[in-house]
XYZ file of C-alpha atoms in Angstrom:
226
model
C 215.526 22.936 -13.612
C 216.693 19.359 -14.093
C 213.173 17.997 -13.617
C 211.911 20.308 -16.347
C 214.796 19.364 -18.623
C 214.057 15.668 -18.218
C 210.260 15.620 -18.124
C 208.779 18.738 -19.730
C 207.110 18.773 -23.125
C 208.857 20.721 -25.915
C 206.358 23.547 -25.406
C 206.992 23.632 -21.648
C 210.748 23.648 -22.175
C 210.496 26.525 -24.621
C 208.319 28.499 -22.223
C 210.245 28.031 -18.980
C 213.835 26.892 -19.490
C 215.399 29.904 -21.280
C 214.644 32.414 -18.523
C 215.444 29.912 -15.776
C 218.816 29.211 -17.387
C 219.703 32.898 -17.729
C 218.653 33.669 -14.167
C 215.929 36.063 -15.248
C 213.493 33.737 -13.502
C 213.957 31.855 -10.223
C 212.673 28.309 -9.828
C 211.564 26.235 -6.852
C 210.531 22.673 -6.059
C 207.593 22.180 -3.693
C 207.415 18.707 -2.204
C 207.635 18.965 1.603
C 204.702 19.732 3.864
C 204.383 20.377 7.587
C 203.569 16.712 8.194
C 205.493 15.065 5.364
C 209.067 15.445 4.179
C 210.781 12.469 2.590
C 207.535 10.499 3.042
C 205.924 11.979 -0.055
C 202.997 9.547 0.035
C 201.666 11.261 3.165
C 201.341 14.686 1.501
C 197.960 16.401 1.853
C 197.951 18.906 -1.037
C 195.088 17.910 -3.345
C 194.650 18.543 -7.047
C 191.114 17.893 -8.294
C 190.344 17.806 -12.009
C 187.739 20.329 -13.155
C 187.341 20.532 -16.903
C 190.590 21.548 -18.555
C 192.356 22.437 -15.307
C 193.206 21.192 -11.836
C 192.238 22.938 -8.604
C 194.892 22.771 -5.886
C 194.109 23.098 -2.179
C 196.580 22.770 0.669
C 200.041 24.019 1.548
C 203.743 23.285 1.226
C 206.364 24.039 3.864
C 210.126 24.819 3.942
C 210.250 25.603 0.230
C 213.658 26.857 -0.875
C 213.380 29.974 -3.080
C 209.658 30.047 -2.295
C 209.400 33.810 -1.658
C 211.257 34.629 -4.881
C 210.281 31.879 -7.328
C 208.656 32.721 -10.645
C 208.145 29.074 -11.639
C 207.562 26.181 -9.248
C 207.279 22.427 -9.690
C 204.568 21.461 -7.202
C 203.601 17.922 -6.213
C 199.997 17.141 -5.306
C 197.725 14.140 -4.912
C 195.491 13.540 -7.898
C 194.375 10.071 -6.746
C 194.492 9.943 -2.917
C 193.745 6.212 -2.804
C 196.623 5.215 -5.094
C 199.526 5.995 -2.761
C 202.749 6.756 -4.615
C 200.957 6.168 -7.918
C 198.471 8.953 -7.261
C 200.829 11.943 -7.164
C 201.245 14.384 -10.049
C 203.763 17.155 -10.699
C 202.443 20.561 -11.794
C 204.175 23.660 -13.125
C 202.826 26.591 -11.128
C 203.590 30.203 -11.988
C 203.764 33.135 -9.609
C 200.587 35.165 -9.927
C 198.242 32.269 -10.611
C 194.949 32.984 -8.783
C 194.750 31.121 -5.485
C 198.511 30.747 -5.063
C 200.320 32.764 -2.393
C 203.364 32.671 -0.145
C 203.056 32.817 3.638
C 205.657 33.580 6.284
C 209.330 33.621 5.449
C 211.081 31.068 7.668
C 214.210 31.736 9.696
C 217.011 29.171 9.377
C 220.209 28.215 11.156
C 222.203 28.157 7.915
C 221.930 28.400 4.120
C 220.633 31.951 4.387
C 221.619 32.735 0.821
C 218.238 31.452 -0.351
C 214.877 32.385 1.144
C 212.523 29.711 2.477
C 208.792 29.973 3.126
C 205.402 28.290 3.241
C 203.280 28.107 0.083
C 199.489 28.276 0.263
C 197.063 27.018 -2.388
C 193.415 28.058 -2.058
C 191.351 26.920 -5.044
C 194.422 27.532 -7.203
C 193.549 26.731 -10.812
C 196.367 25.200 -12.854
C 195.818 24.404 -16.566
C 195.985 20.718 -17.470
C 198.751 21.608 -19.929
C 200.919 22.436 -16.900
C 201.098 18.811 -15.785
C 204.783 17.878 -15.759
C 205.367 14.361 -17.006
C 202.312 12.118 -16.857
C 199.184 12.174 -14.728
C 199.870 10.269 -11.485
C 203.527 9.954 -12.498
C 204.836 12.563 -10.092
C 207.042 10.272 -8.030
C 209.013 9.277 -11.113
C 209.412 12.947 -12.037
C 210.540 13.742 -8.502
C 213.153 11.006 -8.319
C 214.473 11.798 -11.806
C 215.763 15.100 -10.459
C 216.256 14.325 -6.777
C 219.238 12.025 -7.328
C 221.029 14.750 -9.285
C 220.058 17.363 -6.691
C 221.515 15.315 -3.842
C 224.879 15.038 -5.567
C 224.949 18.770 -6.293
C 224.040 19.621 -2.691
C 226.870 17.411 -1.439
C 229.259 20.053 -2.776
C 228.228 22.362 0.073
C 229.433 20.137 2.931
C 232.576 19.350 0.931
C 233.316 23.055 0.736
C 232.779 23.446 4.476
C 235.142 20.558 5.191
C 237.814 22.044 2.931
C 237.352 25.475 4.530
C 237.770 23.943 7.988
C 241.091 22.449 6.888
C 242.196 25.815 5.477
C 241.465 27.487 8.811
C 242.805 24.863 11.192
C 246.179 24.168 9.570
C 247.612 27.667 10.131
C 245.938 27.863 13.542
C 247.651 24.797 15.014
C 251.006 26.394 14.189
C 250.033 29.767 15.684
C 248.296 28.618 18.857
C 250.713 27.666 21.614
C 250.235 25.738 24.835
C 252.875 24.504 27.275
C 255.479 26.430 25.319
C 254.862 24.723 21.963
C 252.491 25.033 18.976
C 249.511 22.728 19.523
C 250.190 21.202 16.107
C 253.189 19.419 17.609
C 250.977 17.386 19.956
C 250.104 13.861 18.853
C 246.438 14.244 19.761
C 246.060 17.254 17.476
C 248.000 15.541 14.696
C 245.660 12.543 14.909
C 242.608 14.799 14.669
C 244.073 16.587 11.655
C 244.845 13.268 9.989
C 241.243 12.133 10.503
C 239.953 15.410 9.039
C 242.237 15.097 6.012
C 241.287 11.484 5.338
C 237.577 12.227 5.795
C 237.697 15.183 3.411
C 239.467 13.286 0.651
C 237.345 10.154 1.033
C 234.143 12.215 0.801
C 235.464 14.230 -2.132
C 236.414 11.078 -4.047
C 232.985 9.553 -3.382
C 231.034 12.650 -4.434
C 233.141 13.144 -7.566
C 232.669 9.491 -8.527
C 228.890 9.775 -8.165
C 228.941 13.062 -10.114
C 230.811 11.369 -12.969
C 228.223 8.587 -12.900
C 225.466 11.232 -13.140
C 227.139 12.738 -16.192
C 227.243 9.288 -17.775
C 223.642 8.485 -16.816
C 224.780 5.622 -14.596
C 224.037 6.925 -11.104
C 222.108 4.821 -8.602
C 219.656 6.115 -6.008
C 221.693 4.584 -3.186
C 224.909 6.290 -4.252
C 223.193 9.644 -4.751
C 221.675 9.457 -1.272
C 224.987 8.312 0.185
C 226.831 11.261 -1.315
C 224.892 13.756 0.725
């Protein structure tokens, strides 16, 4: 959503953002592949220009919301010899010929959103669905990834806070050697470390979030937050 907000043309924004914002449509970002995650330059998905459209061939793996997405921002190589300067972002819609979803992937956690493999077999995407500029996909990706990392950091913060909510009553209820375990120095030290860690992380994430709101965030801080 943020990548569309920052990089889409007025026509693209009008077409996709309203229903994504209301929740009528589900969105997804397709960057990772079986052999490339953070190393985007090593991606294999190709997009070859043919007239007024691009033909995509390849696959994407571990795509959050993949089975349910109506609109996807997909990254593919348009100039394989140009490295990071040869990647382009495309807006792909569910139902486009040649685009399909493969197996739904099981996960250890974060089961609230489905994850799957995406398959592109001679998938034709109109040239007007290029997001940003041709071969400017890495800039589009990073324009939203910093924001995404800060947002995702809220999940671990919530888990840390929940752990504190559970453990504080427990150390007063659980007894060993005739006393609540919360009276033991070792347990008190562990609780102190948990409390300090939670508040330090919360302060850091909130500071980076405020910087995002002000347009002042740095890539290092966004990565550090998560």
